[in-house]
PDB file of C-alpha atoms in Angstrom:
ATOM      1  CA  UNK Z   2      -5.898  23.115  -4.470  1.00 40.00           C
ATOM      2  CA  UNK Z   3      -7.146  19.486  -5.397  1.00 41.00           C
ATOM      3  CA  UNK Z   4      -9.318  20.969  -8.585  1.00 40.00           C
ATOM      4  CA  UNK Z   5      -6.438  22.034 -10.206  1.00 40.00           C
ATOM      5  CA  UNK Z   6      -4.700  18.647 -10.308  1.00 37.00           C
ATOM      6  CA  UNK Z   7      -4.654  16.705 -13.330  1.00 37.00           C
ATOM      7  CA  UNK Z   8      -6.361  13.598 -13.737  1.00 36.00           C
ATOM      8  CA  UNK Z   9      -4.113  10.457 -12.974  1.00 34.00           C
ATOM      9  CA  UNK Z  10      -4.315   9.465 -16.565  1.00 39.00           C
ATOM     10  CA  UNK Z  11      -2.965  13.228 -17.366  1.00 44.00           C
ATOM     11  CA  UNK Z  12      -0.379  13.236 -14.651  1.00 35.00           C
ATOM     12  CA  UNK Z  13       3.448  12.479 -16.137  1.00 40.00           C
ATOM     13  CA  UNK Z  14       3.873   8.779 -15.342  1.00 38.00           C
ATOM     14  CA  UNK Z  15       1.067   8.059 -14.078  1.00 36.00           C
ATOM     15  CA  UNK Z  16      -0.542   4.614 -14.862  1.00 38.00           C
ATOM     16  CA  UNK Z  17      -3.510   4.207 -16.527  1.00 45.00           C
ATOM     17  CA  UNK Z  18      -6.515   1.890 -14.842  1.00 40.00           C
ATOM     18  CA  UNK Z  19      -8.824   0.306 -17.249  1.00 44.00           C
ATOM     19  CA  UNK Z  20     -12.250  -0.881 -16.678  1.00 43.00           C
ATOM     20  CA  UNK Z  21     -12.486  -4.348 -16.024  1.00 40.00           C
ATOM     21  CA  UNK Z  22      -8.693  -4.967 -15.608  1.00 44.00           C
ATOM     22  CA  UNK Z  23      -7.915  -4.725 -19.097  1.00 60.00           C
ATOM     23  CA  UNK Z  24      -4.119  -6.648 -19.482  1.00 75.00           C
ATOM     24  CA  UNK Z  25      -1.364  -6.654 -22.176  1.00 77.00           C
ATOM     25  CA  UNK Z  26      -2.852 -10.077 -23.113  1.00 82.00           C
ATOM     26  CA  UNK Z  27      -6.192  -8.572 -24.487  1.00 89.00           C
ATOM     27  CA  UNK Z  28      -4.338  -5.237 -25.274  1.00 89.00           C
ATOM     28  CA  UNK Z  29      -2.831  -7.074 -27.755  1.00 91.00           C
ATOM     29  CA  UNK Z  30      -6.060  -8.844 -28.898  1.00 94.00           C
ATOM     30  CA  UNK Z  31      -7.967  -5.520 -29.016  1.00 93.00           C
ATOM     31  CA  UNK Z  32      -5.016  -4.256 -31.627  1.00 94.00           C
ATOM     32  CA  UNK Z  33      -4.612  -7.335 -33.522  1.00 95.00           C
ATOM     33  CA  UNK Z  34      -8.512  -6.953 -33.988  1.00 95.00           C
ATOM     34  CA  UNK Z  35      -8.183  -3.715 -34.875  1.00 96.00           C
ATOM     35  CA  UNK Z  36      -5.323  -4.697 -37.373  1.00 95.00           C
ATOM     36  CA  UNK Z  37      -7.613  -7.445 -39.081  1.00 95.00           C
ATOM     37  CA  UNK Z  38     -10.300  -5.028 -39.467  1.00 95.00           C
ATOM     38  CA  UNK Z  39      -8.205  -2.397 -41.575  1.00 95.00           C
ATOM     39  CA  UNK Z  40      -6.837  -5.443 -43.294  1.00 94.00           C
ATOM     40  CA  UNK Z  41     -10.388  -6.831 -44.016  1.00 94.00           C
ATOM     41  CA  UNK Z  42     -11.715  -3.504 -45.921  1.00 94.00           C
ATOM     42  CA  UNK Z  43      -8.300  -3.253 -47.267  1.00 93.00           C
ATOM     43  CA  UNK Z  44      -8.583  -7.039 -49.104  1.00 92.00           C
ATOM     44  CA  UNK Z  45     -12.427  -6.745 -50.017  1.00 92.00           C
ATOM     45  CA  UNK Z  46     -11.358  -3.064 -51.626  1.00 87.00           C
ATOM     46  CA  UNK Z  47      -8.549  -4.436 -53.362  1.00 87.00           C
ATOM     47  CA  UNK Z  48     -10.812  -7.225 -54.670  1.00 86.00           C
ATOM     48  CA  UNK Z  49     -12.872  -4.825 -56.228  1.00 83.00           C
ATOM     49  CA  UNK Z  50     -10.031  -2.765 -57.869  1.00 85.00           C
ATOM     50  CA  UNK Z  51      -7.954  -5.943 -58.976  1.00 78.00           C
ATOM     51  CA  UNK Z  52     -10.740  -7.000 -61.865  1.00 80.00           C
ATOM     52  CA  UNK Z  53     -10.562  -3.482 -63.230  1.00 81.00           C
ATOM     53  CA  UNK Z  54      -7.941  -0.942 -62.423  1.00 81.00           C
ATOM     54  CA  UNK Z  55      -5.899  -2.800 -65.171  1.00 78.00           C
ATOM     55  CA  UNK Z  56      -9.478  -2.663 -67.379  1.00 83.00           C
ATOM     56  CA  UNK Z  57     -11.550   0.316 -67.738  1.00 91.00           C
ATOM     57  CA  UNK Z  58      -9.114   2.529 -65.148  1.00 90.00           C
ATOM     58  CA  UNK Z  59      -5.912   1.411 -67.507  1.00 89.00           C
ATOM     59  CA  UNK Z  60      -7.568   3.770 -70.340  1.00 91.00           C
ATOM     60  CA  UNK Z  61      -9.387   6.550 -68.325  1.00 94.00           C
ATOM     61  CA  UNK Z  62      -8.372   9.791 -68.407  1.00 95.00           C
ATOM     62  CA  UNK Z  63      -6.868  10.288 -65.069  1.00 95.00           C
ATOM     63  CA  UNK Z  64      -5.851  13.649 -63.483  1.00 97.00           C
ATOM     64  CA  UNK Z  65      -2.543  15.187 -64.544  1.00 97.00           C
ATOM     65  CA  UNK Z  66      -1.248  14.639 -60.540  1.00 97.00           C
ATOM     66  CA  UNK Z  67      -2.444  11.114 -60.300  1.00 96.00           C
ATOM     67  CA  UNK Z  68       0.611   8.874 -58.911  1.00 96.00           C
ATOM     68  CA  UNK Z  69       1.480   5.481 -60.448  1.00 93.00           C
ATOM     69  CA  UNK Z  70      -0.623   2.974 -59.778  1.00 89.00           C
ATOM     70  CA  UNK Z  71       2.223   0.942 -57.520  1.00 91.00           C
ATOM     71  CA  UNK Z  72       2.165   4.016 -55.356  1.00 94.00           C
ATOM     72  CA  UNK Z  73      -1.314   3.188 -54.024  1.00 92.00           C
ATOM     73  CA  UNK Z  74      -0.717  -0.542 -52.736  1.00 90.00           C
ATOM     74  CA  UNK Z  75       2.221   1.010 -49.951  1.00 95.00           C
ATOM     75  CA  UNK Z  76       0.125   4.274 -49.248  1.00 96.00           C
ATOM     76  CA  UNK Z  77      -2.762   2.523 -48.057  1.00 95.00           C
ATOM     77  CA  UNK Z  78      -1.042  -0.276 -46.527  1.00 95.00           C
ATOM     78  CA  UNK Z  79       0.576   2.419 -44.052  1.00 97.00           C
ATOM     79  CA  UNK Z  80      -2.988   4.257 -43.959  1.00 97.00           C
ATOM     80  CA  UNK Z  81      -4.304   1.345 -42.864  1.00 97.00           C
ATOM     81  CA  UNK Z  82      -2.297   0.355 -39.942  1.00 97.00           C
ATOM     82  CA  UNK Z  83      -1.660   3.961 -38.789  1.00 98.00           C
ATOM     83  CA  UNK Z  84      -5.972   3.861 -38.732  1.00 97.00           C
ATOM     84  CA  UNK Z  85      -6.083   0.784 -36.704  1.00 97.00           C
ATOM     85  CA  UNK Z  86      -3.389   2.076 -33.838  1.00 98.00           C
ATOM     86  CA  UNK Z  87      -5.513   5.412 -33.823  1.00 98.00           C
ATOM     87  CA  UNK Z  88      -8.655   2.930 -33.197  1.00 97.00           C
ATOM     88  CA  UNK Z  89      -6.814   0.942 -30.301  1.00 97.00           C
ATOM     89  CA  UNK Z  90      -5.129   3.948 -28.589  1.00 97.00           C
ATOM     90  CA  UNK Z  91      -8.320   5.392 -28.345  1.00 97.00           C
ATOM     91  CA  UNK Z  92     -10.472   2.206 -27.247  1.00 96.00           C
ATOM     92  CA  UNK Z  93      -7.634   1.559 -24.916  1.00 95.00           C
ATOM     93  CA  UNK Z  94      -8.179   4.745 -23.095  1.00 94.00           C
ATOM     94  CA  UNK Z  95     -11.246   4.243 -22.018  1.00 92.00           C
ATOM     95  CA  UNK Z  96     -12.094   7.820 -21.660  1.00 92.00           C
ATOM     96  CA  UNK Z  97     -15.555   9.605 -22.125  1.00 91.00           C
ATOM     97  CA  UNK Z  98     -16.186   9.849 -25.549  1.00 93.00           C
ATOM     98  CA  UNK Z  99     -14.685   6.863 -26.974  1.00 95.00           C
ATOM     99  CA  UNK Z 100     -17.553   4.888 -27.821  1.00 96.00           C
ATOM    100  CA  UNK Z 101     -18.411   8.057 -30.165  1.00 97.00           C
ATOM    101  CA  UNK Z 102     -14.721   8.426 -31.451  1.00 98.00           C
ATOM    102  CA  UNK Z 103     -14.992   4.597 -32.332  1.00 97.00           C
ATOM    103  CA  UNK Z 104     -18.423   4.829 -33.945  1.00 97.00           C
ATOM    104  CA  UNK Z 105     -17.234   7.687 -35.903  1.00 98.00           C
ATOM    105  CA  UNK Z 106     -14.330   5.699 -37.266  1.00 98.00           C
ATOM    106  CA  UNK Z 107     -16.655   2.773 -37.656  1.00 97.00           C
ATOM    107  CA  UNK Z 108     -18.688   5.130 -39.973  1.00 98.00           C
ATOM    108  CA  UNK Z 109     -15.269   6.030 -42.020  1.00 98.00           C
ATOM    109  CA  UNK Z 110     -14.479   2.554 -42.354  1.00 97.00           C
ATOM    110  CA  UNK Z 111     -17.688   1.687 -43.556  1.00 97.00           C
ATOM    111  CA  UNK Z 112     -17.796   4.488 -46.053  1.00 98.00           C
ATOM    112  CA  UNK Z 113     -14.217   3.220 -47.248  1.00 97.00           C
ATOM    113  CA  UNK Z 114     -14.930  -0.111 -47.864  1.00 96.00           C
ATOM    114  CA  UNK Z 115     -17.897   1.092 -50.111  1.00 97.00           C
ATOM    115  CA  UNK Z 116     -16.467   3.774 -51.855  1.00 97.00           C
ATOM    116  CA  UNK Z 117     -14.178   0.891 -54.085  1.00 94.00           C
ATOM    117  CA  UNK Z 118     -16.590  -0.967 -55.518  1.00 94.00           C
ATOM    118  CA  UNK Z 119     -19.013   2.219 -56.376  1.00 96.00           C
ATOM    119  CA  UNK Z 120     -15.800   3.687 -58.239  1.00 96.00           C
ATOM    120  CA  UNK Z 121     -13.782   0.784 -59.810  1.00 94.00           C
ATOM    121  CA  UNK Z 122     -16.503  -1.826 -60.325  1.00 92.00           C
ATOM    122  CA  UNK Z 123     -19.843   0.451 -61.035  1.00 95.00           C
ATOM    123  CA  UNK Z 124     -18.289   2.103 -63.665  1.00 95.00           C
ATOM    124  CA  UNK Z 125     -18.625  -0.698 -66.427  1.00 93.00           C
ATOM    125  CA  UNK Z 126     -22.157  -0.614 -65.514  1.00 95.00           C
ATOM    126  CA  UNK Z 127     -23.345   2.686 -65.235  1.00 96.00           C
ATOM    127  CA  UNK Z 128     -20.523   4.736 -66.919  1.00 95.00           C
ATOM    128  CA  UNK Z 129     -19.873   8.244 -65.537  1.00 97.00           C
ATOM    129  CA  UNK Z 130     -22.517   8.295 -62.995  1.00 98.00           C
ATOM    130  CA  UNK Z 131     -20.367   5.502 -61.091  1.00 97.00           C
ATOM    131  CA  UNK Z 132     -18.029   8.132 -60.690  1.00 98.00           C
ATOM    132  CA  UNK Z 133     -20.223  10.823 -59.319  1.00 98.00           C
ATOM    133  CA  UNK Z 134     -21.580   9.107 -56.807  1.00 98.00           C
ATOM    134  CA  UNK Z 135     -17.996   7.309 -56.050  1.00 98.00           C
ATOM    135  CA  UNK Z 136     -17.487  11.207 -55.749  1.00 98.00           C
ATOM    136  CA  UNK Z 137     -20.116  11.862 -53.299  1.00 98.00           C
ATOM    137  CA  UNK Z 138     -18.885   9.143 -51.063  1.00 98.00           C
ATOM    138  CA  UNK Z 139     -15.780   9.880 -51.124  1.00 98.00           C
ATOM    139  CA  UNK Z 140     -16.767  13.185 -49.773  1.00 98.00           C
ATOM    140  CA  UNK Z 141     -19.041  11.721 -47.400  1.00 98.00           C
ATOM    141  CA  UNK Z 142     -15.628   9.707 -46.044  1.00 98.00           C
ATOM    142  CA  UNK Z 143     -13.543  13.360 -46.279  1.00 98.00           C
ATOM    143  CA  UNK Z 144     -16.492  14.599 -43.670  1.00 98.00           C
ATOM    144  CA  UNK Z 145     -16.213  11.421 -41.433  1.00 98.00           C
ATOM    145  CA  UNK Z 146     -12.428  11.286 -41.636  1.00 98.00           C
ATOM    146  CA  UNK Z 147     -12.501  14.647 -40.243  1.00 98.00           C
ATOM    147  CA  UNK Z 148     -15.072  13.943 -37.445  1.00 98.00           C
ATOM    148  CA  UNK Z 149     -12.922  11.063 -35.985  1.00 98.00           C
ATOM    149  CA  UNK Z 150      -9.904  13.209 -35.797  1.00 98.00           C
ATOM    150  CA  UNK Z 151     -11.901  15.665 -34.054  1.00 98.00           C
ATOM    151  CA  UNK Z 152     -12.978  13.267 -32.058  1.00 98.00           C
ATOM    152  CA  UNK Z 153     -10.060  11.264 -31.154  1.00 98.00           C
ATOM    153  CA  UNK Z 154      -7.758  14.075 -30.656  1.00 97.00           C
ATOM    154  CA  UNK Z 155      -8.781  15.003 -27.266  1.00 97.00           C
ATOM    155  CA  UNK Z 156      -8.820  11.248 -25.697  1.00 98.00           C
ATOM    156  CA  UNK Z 157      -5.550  10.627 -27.679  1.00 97.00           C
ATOM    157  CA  UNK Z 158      -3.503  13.365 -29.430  1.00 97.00           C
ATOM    158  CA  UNK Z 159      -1.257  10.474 -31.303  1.00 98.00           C
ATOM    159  CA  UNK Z 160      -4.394   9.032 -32.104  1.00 98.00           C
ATOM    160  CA  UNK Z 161      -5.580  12.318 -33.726  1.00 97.00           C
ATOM    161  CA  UNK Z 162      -2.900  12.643 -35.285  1.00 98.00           C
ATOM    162  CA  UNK Z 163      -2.182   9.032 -36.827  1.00 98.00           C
ATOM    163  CA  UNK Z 164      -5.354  10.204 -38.776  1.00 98.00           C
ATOM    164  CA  UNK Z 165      -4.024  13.106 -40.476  1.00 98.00           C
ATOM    165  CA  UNK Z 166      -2.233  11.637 -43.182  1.00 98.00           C
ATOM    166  CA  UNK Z 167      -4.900   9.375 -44.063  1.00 98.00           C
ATOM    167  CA  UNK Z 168      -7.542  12.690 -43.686  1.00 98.00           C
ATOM    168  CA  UNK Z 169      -5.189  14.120 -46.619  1.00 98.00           C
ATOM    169  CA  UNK Z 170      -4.542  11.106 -48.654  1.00 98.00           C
ATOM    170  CA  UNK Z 171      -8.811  11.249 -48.909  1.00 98.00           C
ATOM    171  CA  UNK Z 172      -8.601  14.301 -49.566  1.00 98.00           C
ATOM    172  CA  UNK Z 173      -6.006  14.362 -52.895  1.00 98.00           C
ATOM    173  CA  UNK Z 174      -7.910  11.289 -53.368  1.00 98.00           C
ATOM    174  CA  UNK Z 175     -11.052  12.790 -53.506  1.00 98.00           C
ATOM    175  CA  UNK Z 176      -9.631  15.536 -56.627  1.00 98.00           C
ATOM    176  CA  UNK Z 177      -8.232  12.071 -58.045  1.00 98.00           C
ATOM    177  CA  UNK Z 178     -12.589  10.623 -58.742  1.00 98.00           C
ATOM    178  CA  UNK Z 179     -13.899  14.616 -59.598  1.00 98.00           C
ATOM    179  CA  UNK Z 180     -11.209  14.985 -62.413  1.00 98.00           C
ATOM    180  CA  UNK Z 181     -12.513  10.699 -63.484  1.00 97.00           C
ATOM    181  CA  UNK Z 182     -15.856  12.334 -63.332  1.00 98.00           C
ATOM    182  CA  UNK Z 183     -15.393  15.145 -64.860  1.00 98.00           C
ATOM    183  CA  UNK Z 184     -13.388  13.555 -67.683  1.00 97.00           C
ATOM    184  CA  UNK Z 185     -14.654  10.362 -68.014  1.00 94.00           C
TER     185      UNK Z 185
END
C-alpha cells in the first residue's frame, strides 16, 4: 500500500531535503533577506507618508472607524515581519508551486510599496483623484493578498495563515481610502 503513504516531507518527523543542500547558514540568509525586503517597502512607504500624513491627511476627513495614527507604525511593523516568515517558510519548502506562491507575493509587495505614495503624496497634486486610484490599488493588493494565501496555504499552512491578518488589515484599510475618496 506504498500510494497511500505520505510524502516524507508530510510524514510526522520526518526531515525535510532541500535542493542543493540548503543549510541553517543560508536558511538564515534567505529570512534575513526576506526580513530586509519587508523592511525596504516598509521605509520607502513610510518616506512617503512622513512629508504628509501630518499635512494634508492631519485635516482630511477620515472615516468615523479610522484608528489613531500611532496605531499604524506597530500594525504594520508586525504585518511586515509576519509577511516575510510566510515568504521564507514557503521558499524554504521547496515544494511545487513555490516559485508561483513567491511571485504572487512579489506582486503584493510591489502593489504595497506603490499604493503609499499614490495615496499620501499624489493627493497634493491631483486632489481627490489621488485617492481613487490609491483606491483601485489598494484593491488590486486586496486581490493579490488573497491569491498568495491561496497559494501558500497548501505548501505551508502557517505560511497561509501568517497572511491572514495582513489580508484583513488591507482589507479595513481599503474602507479607510473609499471613505478619503468619497469625502475628500
Amino acid at each position: 500500500m506504498q500510494a497511500q503513504q505520505q510524502p516524507a516531507e508530510r510524514r510526522p518527523g520526518a526531515r525535510r531535503s532541500h535542493a542543493g543542500g540548503t543549510g541553517a547558514g543560508s536558511q538564515a540568509v534567505a529570512l534575513v533577506l526576506f526580513l530586509a525586503a519587508s523592511a525596504l517597502v516598509a521605509a520607502l512607504g513610510g518616506l512617503a507618508t512622513a512629508r504628509h500624513v501630518n499635512g494634508w491627511y492631519a485635516a482630511a476627513d477620515t472615516a468615523p472607524w479610522s484608528p489613531p495614527n500611532w496605531v499604524f507604525g506597530p500594525v504594520w511593523t508586525f504585518l511586515y515581519v509576519a509577511m516575510a516568515v510566510a515568504a521564507w517558510l514557503v521558499w524554504r519548502s521547496r515544494a511545487a508551486g513555490s516559485r508561483a506562491a513567491l511571485t504572487a507575493y512579489g506582486v503584493q509587495l510591489a502593489l504595497n510599496l506603490l499604493w503609499t505614495p499614490v495615496f499620501f503624496a499624489l493627493y497634493p497634486v491631483l486632489g481627490t483623484p489621488a485617492l481613487w486610484i490609491a483606491f483601485g490599488i489598494i484593491l488590486a493588493l486586496a486581490v493579490a493578498v488573497a491569491w498568495t494565501v491561496v497559494l501558500f496555504g497548501p505548501i505551508s499552512r502557517t505560511a497561509g495563515l501568517l497572511m491572514l491578518p495582513y489580508l484583513s488589515w488591507v482589507v479595513f484599510a481599503s474602507s479607510l481610502n473609499l471613505w478619503a475618496a468619497l469625502n475628500n
